[in-house]
PDB file of C-alpha atoms and ligand atoms in Angstrom:
ATOM      1  CA  UNK A   1      15.746  71.581 -11.156  1.00  0.00           C
ATOM      2  CA  UNK A   2      15.748  73.137  -7.744  1.00  0.00           C
ATOM      3  CA  UNK A   3      18.306  72.231  -5.126  1.00  0.00           C
ATOM      4  CA  UNK A   4      15.528  70.579  -3.123  1.00  0.00           C
ATOM      5  CA  UNK A   5      14.720  68.077  -5.932  1.00  0.00           C
ATOM      6  CA  UNK A   6      18.371  67.239  -6.413  1.00  0.00           C
ATOM      7  CA  UNK A   7      18.610  66.492  -2.694  1.00  0.00           C
ATOM      8  CA  UNK A   8      15.554  64.221  -2.794  1.00  0.00           C
ATOM      9  CA  UNK A   9      16.814  62.380  -5.873  1.00  0.00           C
ATOM     10  CA  UNK A  10      20.175  61.779  -4.163  1.00  0.00           C
ATOM     11  CA  UNK A  11      18.393  60.435  -1.056  1.00  0.00           C
ATOM     12  CA  UNK A  12      16.252  58.159  -3.247  1.00  0.00           C
ATOM     13  CA  UNK A  13      19.351  56.770  -4.968  1.00  0.00           C
ATOM     14  CA  UNK A  14      21.103  56.241  -1.645  1.00  0.00           C
ATOM     15  CA  UNK A  15      18.093  54.329  -0.254  1.00  0.00           C
ATOM     16  CA  UNK A  16      17.797  52.260  -3.439  1.00  0.00           C
ATOM     17  CA  UNK A  17      21.422  51.258  -2.859  1.00  0.00           C
ATOM     18  CA  UNK A  18      20.441  49.795   0.512  1.00  0.00           C
ATOM     19  CA  UNK A  19      18.149  47.250  -1.105  1.00  0.00           C
ATOM     20  CA  UNK A  20      20.090  43.956  -0.961  1.00  0.00           C
ATOM     21  CA  UNK A  21      20.115  41.237  -3.560  1.00  0.00           C
ATOM     22  CA  UNK A  22      21.309  38.302  -1.514  1.00  0.00           C
ATOM     23  CA  UNK A  23      22.186  36.303  -4.608  1.00  0.00           C
ATOM     24  CA  UNK A  24      24.889  38.828  -5.520  1.00  0.00           C
ATOM     25  CA  UNK A  25      27.891  39.680  -3.392  1.00  0.00           C
ATOM     26  CA  UNK A  26      27.914  43.193  -2.097  1.00  0.00           C
ATOM     27  CA  UNK A  27      31.008  45.286  -1.860  1.00  0.00           C
ATOM     28  CA  UNK A  28      33.483  43.311   0.228  1.00  0.00           C
ATOM     29  CA  UNK A  29      36.182  44.983   2.178  1.00  0.00           C
ATOM     30  CA  UNK A  30      39.284  42.757   2.669  1.00  0.00           C
ATOM     31  CA  UNK A  31      37.621  39.722   0.944  1.00  0.00           C
ATOM     32  CA  UNK A  32      40.336  37.323   2.147  1.00  0.00           C
ATOM     33  CA  UNK A  33      39.021  37.735   5.661  1.00  0.00           C
ATOM     34  CA  UNK A  34      35.392  37.065   4.628  1.00  0.00           C
ATOM     35  CA  UNK A  35      36.078  34.051   2.459  1.00  0.00           C
ATOM     36  CA  UNK A  36      39.404  32.560   3.486  1.00  0.00           C
ATOM     37  CA  UNK A  37      41.318  30.410   1.012  1.00  0.00           C
ATOM     38  CA  UNK A  38      41.228  26.864   2.457  1.00  0.00           C
ATOM     39  CA  UNK A  39      43.997  24.328   2.095  1.00  0.00           C
ATOM     40  CA  UNK A  40      43.071  20.998   0.520  1.00  0.00           C
ATOM     41  CA  UNK A  41      43.455  18.100   2.965  1.00  0.00           C
ATOM     42  CA  UNK A  42      46.435  16.633   1.106  1.00  0.00           C
ATOM     43  CA  UNK A  43      48.029  19.921  -0.027  1.00  0.00           C
ATOM     44  CA  UNK A  44      51.360  21.133   1.309  1.00  0.00           C
ATOM     45  CA  UNK A  45      50.954  23.686   4.045  1.00  0.00           C
ATOM     46  CA  UNK A  46      53.646  26.172   5.055  1.00  0.00           C
ATOM     47  CA  UNK A  47      51.931  26.829   8.402  1.00  0.00           C
ATOM     48  CA  UNK A  48      52.239  23.382   9.983  1.00  0.00           C
ATOM     49  CA  UNK A  49      55.400  21.882  11.513  1.00  0.00           C
ATOM     50  CA  UNK A  50      55.545  18.948   9.079  1.00  0.00           C
ATOM     51  CA  UNK A  51      54.352  20.930   6.063  1.00  0.00           C
ATOM     52  CA  UNK A  52      51.170  18.855   5.642  1.00  0.00           C
ATOM     53  CA  UNK A  53      47.616  20.158   5.966  1.00  0.00           C
ATOM     54  CA  UNK A  54      46.248  16.891   7.352  1.00  0.00           C
ATOM     55  CA  UNK A  55      48.419  16.398  10.417  1.00  0.00           C
ATOM     56  CA  UNK A  56      50.021  12.993  10.894  1.00  0.00           C
ATOM     57  CA  UNK A  57      48.908  11.130  14.031  1.00  0.00           C
ATOM     58  CA  UNK A  58      51.350  11.300  16.950  1.00  0.00           C
ATOM     59  CA  UNK A  59      54.036   8.618  16.863  1.00  0.00           C
ATOM     60  CA  UNK A  60      52.852   5.309  18.284  1.00  0.00           C
ATOM     61  CA  UNK A  61      49.140   6.127  17.830  1.00  0.00           C
ATOM     62  CA  UNK A  62      47.051   2.947  17.547  1.00  0.00           C
ATOM     63  CA  UNK A  63      43.633   3.357  15.958  1.00  0.00           C
ATOM     64  CA  UNK A  64      40.642   1.681  17.593  1.00  0.00           C
ATOM     65  CA  UNK A  65      39.946  -1.802  16.289  1.00  0.00           C
ATOM     66  CA  UNK A  66      43.456  -1.940  14.835  1.00  0.00           C
ATOM     67  CA  UNK A  67      44.534  -5.265  13.397  1.00  0.00           C
ATOM     68  CA  UNK A  68      48.188  -6.058  14.101  1.00  0.00           C
ATOM     69  CA  UNK A  69      48.572  -7.496  10.603  1.00  0.00           C
ATOM     70  CA  UNK A  70      47.937  -5.302   7.619  1.00  0.00           C
ATOM     71  CA  UNK A  71      45.269  -7.500   6.124  1.00  0.00           C
ATOM     72  CA  UNK A  72      45.680  -7.304   2.362  1.00  0.00           C
ATOM     73  CA  UNK A  73      43.864  -9.596  -0.057  1.00  0.00           C
ATOM     74  CA  UNK A  74      45.371 -12.542  -1.909  1.00  0.00           C
ATOM     75  CA  UNK A  75      46.259 -16.144  -1.148  1.00  0.00           C
ATOM     76  CA  UNK A  76      49.628 -15.337   0.465  1.00  0.00           C
ATOM     77  CA  UNK A  77      48.092 -12.888   2.930  1.00  0.00           C
ATOM     78  CA  UNK A  78      45.298 -15.409   3.613  1.00  0.00           C
ATOM     79  CA  UNK A  79      47.910 -18.016   4.479  1.00  0.00           C
ATOM     80  CA  UNK A  80      49.765 -15.564   6.721  1.00  0.00           C
ATOM     81  CA  UNK A  81      46.541 -14.456   8.439  1.00  0.00           C
ATOM     82  CA  UNK A  82      45.987 -18.094   9.399  1.00  0.00           C
ATOM     83  CA  UNK A  83      49.369 -18.175  11.121  1.00  0.00           C
ATOM     84  CA  UNK A  84      49.564 -14.672  12.607  1.00  0.00           C
ATOM     85  CA  UNK A  85      46.024 -13.811  13.676  1.00  0.00           C
ATOM     86  CA  UNK A  86      44.322 -14.996  16.845  1.00  0.00           C
ATOM     87  CA  UNK A  87      40.672 -14.466  17.672  1.00  0.00           C
ATOM     88  CA  UNK A  88      40.833 -11.660  20.248  1.00  0.00           C
ATOM     89  CA  UNK A  89      37.359 -12.447  21.656  1.00  0.00           C
ATOM     90  CA  UNK A  90      36.857 -15.386  23.972  1.00  0.00           C
ATOM     91  CA  UNK A  91      33.743 -17.371  23.116  1.00  0.00           C
ATOM     92  CA  UNK A  92      30.668 -16.747  25.265  1.00  0.00           C
ATOM     93  CA  UNK A  93      26.889 -17.111  24.803  1.00  0.00           C
ATOM     94  CA  UNK A  94      26.701 -13.375  23.925  1.00  0.00           C
ATOM     95  CA  UNK A  95      29.507 -13.663  21.372  1.00  0.00           C
ATOM     96  CA  UNK A  96      27.851 -16.711  19.781  1.00  0.00           C
ATOM     97  CA  UNK A  97      24.451 -14.972  19.736  1.00  0.00           C
ATOM     98  CA  UNK A  98      25.997 -12.005  17.945  1.00  0.00           C
ATOM     99  CA  UNK A  99      27.833 -14.370  15.573  1.00  0.00           C
ATOM    100  CA  UNK A 100      24.579 -16.162  14.818  1.00  0.00           C
ATOM    101  CA  UNK A 101      22.779 -12.898  14.017  1.00  0.00           C
ATOM    102  CA  UNK A 102      25.583 -11.941  11.625  1.00  0.00           C
ATOM    103  CA  UNK A 103      25.700 -15.431  10.110  1.00  0.00           C
ATOM    104  CA  UNK A 104      21.970 -15.530   9.424  1.00  0.00           C
ATOM    105  CA  UNK A 105      22.140 -12.067   7.935  1.00  0.00           C
ATOM    106  CA  UNK A 106      25.287 -12.255   5.792  1.00  0.00           C
ATOM    107  CA  UNK A 107      26.255 -15.878   5.276  1.00  0.00           C
ATOM    108  CA  UNK A 108      23.164 -18.086   5.360  1.00  0.00           C
ATOM    109  CA  UNK A 109      21.798 -16.891   1.972  1.00  0.00           C
ATOM    110  CA  UNK A 110      24.639 -18.924   0.412  1.00  0.00           C
ATOM    111  CA  UNK A 111      25.960 -21.220   3.138  1.00  0.00           C
ATOM    112  CA  UNK A 112      22.530 -22.054   4.606  1.00  0.00           C
ATOM    113  CA  UNK A 113      21.544 -21.548   8.255  1.00  0.00           C
ATOM    114  CA  UNK A 114      23.458 -24.667   9.312  1.00  0.00           C
ATOM    115  CA  UNK A 115      26.506 -23.947   7.118  1.00  0.00           C
ATOM    116  CA  UNK A 116      26.152 -27.011   4.855  1.00  0.00           C
ATOM    117  CA  UNK A 117      25.881 -24.902   1.683  1.00  0.00           C
ATOM    118  CA  UNK A 118      22.155 -25.064   1.000  1.00  0.00           C
ATOM    119  CA  UNK A 119      21.184 -21.364   1.232  1.00  0.00           C
ATOM    120  CA  UNK A 120      18.324 -20.084  -0.964  1.00  0.00           C
ATOM    121  CA  UNK A 121      20.782 -18.355  -3.333  1.00  0.00           C
ATOM    122  CA  UNK A 122      22.177 -21.727  -4.412  1.00  0.00           C
ATOM    123  CA  UNK A 123      19.151 -22.214  -6.702  1.00  0.00           C
ATOM    124  CA  UNK A 124      20.910 -19.724  -9.019  1.00  0.00           C
ATOM    125  CA  UNK A 125      24.453 -19.597  -7.647  1.00  0.00           C
ATOM    126  CA  UNK A 126      27.100 -22.325  -7.466  1.00  0.00           C
ATOM    127  CA  UNK A 127      26.713 -24.201  -4.197  1.00  0.00           C
ATOM    128  CA  UNK A 128      29.453 -23.184  -1.746  1.00  0.00           C
ATOM    129  CA  UNK A 129      31.441 -25.872   0.052  1.00  0.00           C
ATOM    130  CA  UNK A 130      30.027 -27.063   3.353  1.00  0.00           C
ATOM    131  CA  UNK A 131      31.512 -25.232   6.318  1.00  0.00           C
ATOM    132  CA  UNK A 132      31.210 -28.499   8.241  1.00  0.00           C
ATOM    133  CA  UNK A 133      33.453 -30.383   5.792  1.00  0.00           C
ATOM    134  CA  UNK A 134      36.948 -31.407   6.794  1.00  0.00           C
ATOM    135  CA  UNK A 135      38.583 -28.678   4.715  1.00  0.00           C
ATOM    136  CA  UNK A 136      36.702 -25.828   6.408  1.00  0.00           C
ATOM    137  CA  UNK A 137      37.097 -27.415   9.848  1.00  0.00           C
ATOM    138  CA  UNK A 138      40.863 -27.478   9.263  1.00  0.00           C
ATOM    139  CA  UNK A 139      41.090 -23.786   8.340  1.00  0.00           C
ATOM    140  CA  UNK A 140      42.738 -21.717  11.096  1.00  0.00           C
ATOM    141  CA  UNK A 141      40.623 -18.954  12.690  1.00  0.00           C
ATOM    142  CA  UNK A 142      42.712 -16.194  11.095  1.00  0.00           C
ATOM    143  CA  UNK A 143      42.223 -17.734   7.674  1.00  0.00           C
ATOM    144  CA  UNK A 144      38.433 -17.720   8.089  1.00  0.00           C
ATOM    145  CA  UNK A 145      38.683 -14.106   9.269  1.00  0.00           C
ATOM    146  CA  UNK A 146      40.600 -13.359   6.079  1.00  0.00           C
ATOM    147  CA  UNK A 147      38.049 -15.189   3.892  1.00  0.00           C
ATOM    148  CA  UNK A 148      35.208 -13.170   5.464  1.00  0.00           C
ATOM    149  CA  UNK A 149      37.181  -9.925   5.072  1.00  0.00           C
ATOM    150  CA  UNK A 150      38.436 -10.328   1.506  1.00  0.00           C
ATOM    151  CA  UNK A 151      36.316 -13.151   0.084  1.00  0.00           C
ATOM    152  CA  UNK A 152      37.707 -16.133  -1.773  1.00  0.00           C
ATOM    153  CA  UNK A 153      36.999 -17.341  -5.304  1.00  0.00           C
ATOM    154  CA  UNK A 154      33.312 -16.731  -5.952  1.00  0.00           C
ATOM    155  CA  UNK A 155      32.633 -15.662  -2.375  1.00  0.00           C
ATOM    156  CA  UNK A 156      32.416 -11.885  -2.156  1.00  0.00           C
ATOM    157  CA  UNK A 157      34.362  -9.859   0.428  1.00  0.00           C
ATOM    158  CA  UNK A 158      32.452  -8.820   3.541  1.00  0.00           C
ATOM    159  CA  UNK A 159      35.071  -6.473   5.003  1.00  0.00           C
ATOM    160  CA  UNK A 160      33.062  -3.346   4.287  1.00  0.00           C
ATOM    161  CA  UNK A 161      29.719  -4.711   5.526  1.00  0.00           C
ATOM    162  CA  UNK A 162      30.754  -6.529   8.693  1.00  0.00           C
ATOM    163  CA  UNK A 163      32.763  -4.802  11.461  1.00  0.00           C
ATOM    164  CA  UNK A 164      36.016  -6.575  12.467  1.00  0.00           C
ATOM    165  CA  UNK A 165      34.671  -7.608  15.902  1.00  0.00           C
ATOM    166  CA  UNK A 166      31.606  -9.151  14.278  1.00  0.00           C
ATOM    167  CA  UNK A 167      33.858 -11.020  11.826  1.00  0.00           C
ATOM    168  CA  UNK A 168      35.682 -12.583  14.780  1.00  0.00           C
ATOM    169  CA  UNK A 169      32.344 -13.438  16.386  1.00  0.00           C
ATOM    170  CA  UNK A 170      31.346 -15.054  13.091  1.00  0.00           C
ATOM    171  CA  UNK A 171      34.481 -17.193  13.291  1.00  0.00           C
ATOM    172  CA  UNK A 172      33.336 -18.398  16.743  1.00  0.00           C
ATOM    173  CA  UNK A 173      29.870 -19.100  15.364  1.00  0.00           C
ATOM    174  CA  UNK A 174      31.256 -21.080  12.401  1.00  0.00           C
ATOM    175  CA  UNK A 175      33.316 -23.090  14.920  1.00  0.00           C
ATOM    176  CA  UNK A 176      30.181 -23.762  16.966  1.00  0.00           C
ATOM    177  CA  UNK A 177      28.414 -25.053  13.823  1.00  0.00           C
ATOM    178  CA  UNK A 178      31.411 -27.253  13.125  1.00  0.00           C
ATOM    179  CA  UNK A 179      31.665 -28.646  16.627  1.00  0.00           C
ATOM    180  CA  UNK A 180      29.212 -31.524  16.124  1.00  0.00           C
ATOM    181  CA  UNK A 181      31.007 -32.425  12.870  1.00  0.00           C
ATOM    182  CA  UNK A 182      34.353 -32.408  14.684  1.00  0.00           C
ATOM    183  CA  UNK A 183      32.953 -34.559  17.436  1.00  0.00           C
ATOM    184  CA  UNK A 184      31.450 -37.007  14.908  1.00  0.00           C
ATOM    185  CA  UNK A 185      34.781 -37.342  13.107  1.00  0.00           C
ATOM    186  CA  UNK A 186      36.619 -37.980  16.337  1.00  0.00           C
ATOM    187  CA  UNK A 187      34.151 -40.754  17.119  1.00  0.00           C
ATOM    188  CA  UNK A 188      34.653 -42.561  13.774  1.00  0.00           C
ATOM    189  CA  UNK A 189      37.650 -44.887  14.057  1.00  0.00           C
TER     190      UNK A 189
HETATM  191  C1  HEC B 201      27.329 -15.057  -2.309  1.00  0.00           C
HETATM  192  C2  HEC B 201      27.455 -16.300  -1.617  1.00  0.00           C
HETATM  193  C3  HEC B 201      28.280 -16.348  -0.343  1.00  0.00           C
HETATM  194  C4  HEC B 201      28.144 -15.591   0.797  1.00  0.00           C
HETATM  195  C5  HEC B 201      27.146 -14.471   1.072  1.00  0.00           C
HETATM  196  C6  HEC B 201      29.133 -16.074   1.735  1.00  0.00           C
HETATM  197  N1  HEC B 201      29.877 -17.072   1.152  1.00  0.00           N
HETATM  198 FE1  HEC B 201      31.379 -18.086   2.039  1.00  0.00          FE
HETATM  199  N2  HEC B 201      31.734 -19.052   0.289  1.00  0.00           N
HETATM  200  C7  HEC B 201      30.979 -18.950  -0.872  1.00  0.00           C
HETATM  201  C8  HEC B 201      31.601 -19.721  -1.920  1.00  0.00           C
HETATM  202  C9  HEC B 201      31.086 -19.873  -3.354  1.00  0.00           C
HETATM  203  C10 HEC B 201      32.764 -20.282  -1.362  1.00  0.00           C
HETATM  204  C11 HEC B 201      33.821 -21.117  -2.082  1.00  0.00           C
HETATM  205  C12 HEC B 201      34.888 -20.133  -2.482  1.00  0.00           C
HETATM  206  C13 HEC B 201      36.009 -20.737  -3.303  1.00  0.00           C
HETATM  207  O1  HEC B 201      35.829 -20.819  -4.505  1.00  0.00           O
HETATM  208  O2  HEC B 201      37.034 -21.074  -2.707  1.00  0.00           O
HETATM  209  C14 HEC B 201      32.810 -19.858   0.029  1.00  0.00           C
HETATM  210  C15 HEC B 201      33.802 -20.229   0.927  1.00  0.00           C
HETATM  211  C16 HEC B 201      33.779 -19.963   2.284  1.00  0.00           C
HETATM  212  C17 HEC B 201      34.714 -20.491   3.257  1.00  0.00           C
HETATM  213  C18 HEC B 201      35.879 -21.452   2.937  1.00  0.00           C
HETATM  214  C19 HEC B 201      35.366 -22.845   2.927  1.00  0.00           C
HETATM  215  C20 HEC B 201      36.423 -23.839   2.482  1.00  0.00           C
HETATM  216  O3  HEC B 201      36.273 -25.012   2.807  1.00  0.00           O
HETATM  217  O4  HEC B 201      37.364 -23.422   1.798  1.00  0.00           O
HETATM  218  C21 HEC B 201      34.349 -20.000   4.478  1.00  0.00           C
HETATM  219  C22 HEC B 201      35.030 -20.287   5.811  1.00  0.00           C
HETATM  220  C23 HEC B 201      33.198 -19.142   4.258  1.00  0.00           C
HETATM  221  N3  HEC B 201      32.883 -19.148   2.920  1.00  0.00           N
HETATM  222  C24 HEC B 201      32.540 -18.464   5.257  1.00  0.00           C
HETATM  223  C25 HEC B 201      31.565 -17.511   5.008  1.00  0.00           C
HETATM  224  C26 HEC B 201      31.010 -16.640   6.018  1.00  0.00           C
HETATM  225  C27 HEC B 201      31.363 -16.692   7.493  1.00  0.00           C
HETATM  226  C28 HEC B 201      30.121 -15.823   5.385  1.00  0.00           C
HETATM  227  C29 HEC B 201      29.329 -14.697   5.968  1.00  0.00           C
HETATM  228  C30 HEC B 201      30.083 -13.542   6.371  1.00  0.00           C
HETATM  229  C31 HEC B 201      30.105 -16.188   3.976  1.00  0.00           C
HETATM  230  N4  HEC B 201      31.002 -17.199   3.795  1.00  0.00           N
HETATM  231  C32 HEC B 201      29.315 -15.581   3.017  1.00  0.00           C
HETATM  232  C33 HEC B 201      29.835 -18.199  -1.006  1.00  0.00           C
HETATM  233  C34 HEC B 201      29.372 -17.281  -0.113  1.00  0.00           C
END
């Protein structure tokens, strides 16, 4: 083979090498710089001041929508919620309108649009107690907030579907449904 053919063959090989198969990694120089090794969120990290990858919030940080009481489930916490929690939203026509929307969406299938326990689901589901009955009227606001958040007995929890502010607005709406019942009871001797 002449020198000229050898030269052409070498050029051909060099050009063939330029053809890229994007599914395969090419030669990587200093691969750690191309694909860095990440730290898992909860892994220890020697590079941060507190040794954690996910940095802790600054001291005294209060998340938005924070509830002062750590609202866990269970009857004891429900009792405590009734004592410790206050409805942070004053009642207003807008608050009640929002509460009504949420009530018709989330609660009326079981409790019925008026709260007496005659929702369409009750054809196949045990009838819930009336929210206008003395027992429900006597429940403190925080307790109702807890019932909506964590459920109670057969009632499922609504904490993941309904935002905390809407749960408080629901409490106002339940109170507005109960108002006539309260008034009626006050009138009976
Ligand atoms: C799947 C049906 C269902 C849905 C939906 C539902 N509830 Fe209930 N609710 C019940 C049942 C059943 C009970 C009785 C629970 C028990 O066994 O103590 C109850 C109990 C309650 C009580 C306590 C009443 C009392 O006298 O002890 C309140 C307050 C209440 N629900 C409010 C709501 C609100 C507000 C919503 C909407 C966010 C809602 N519920 C959604 C079925 C439901």
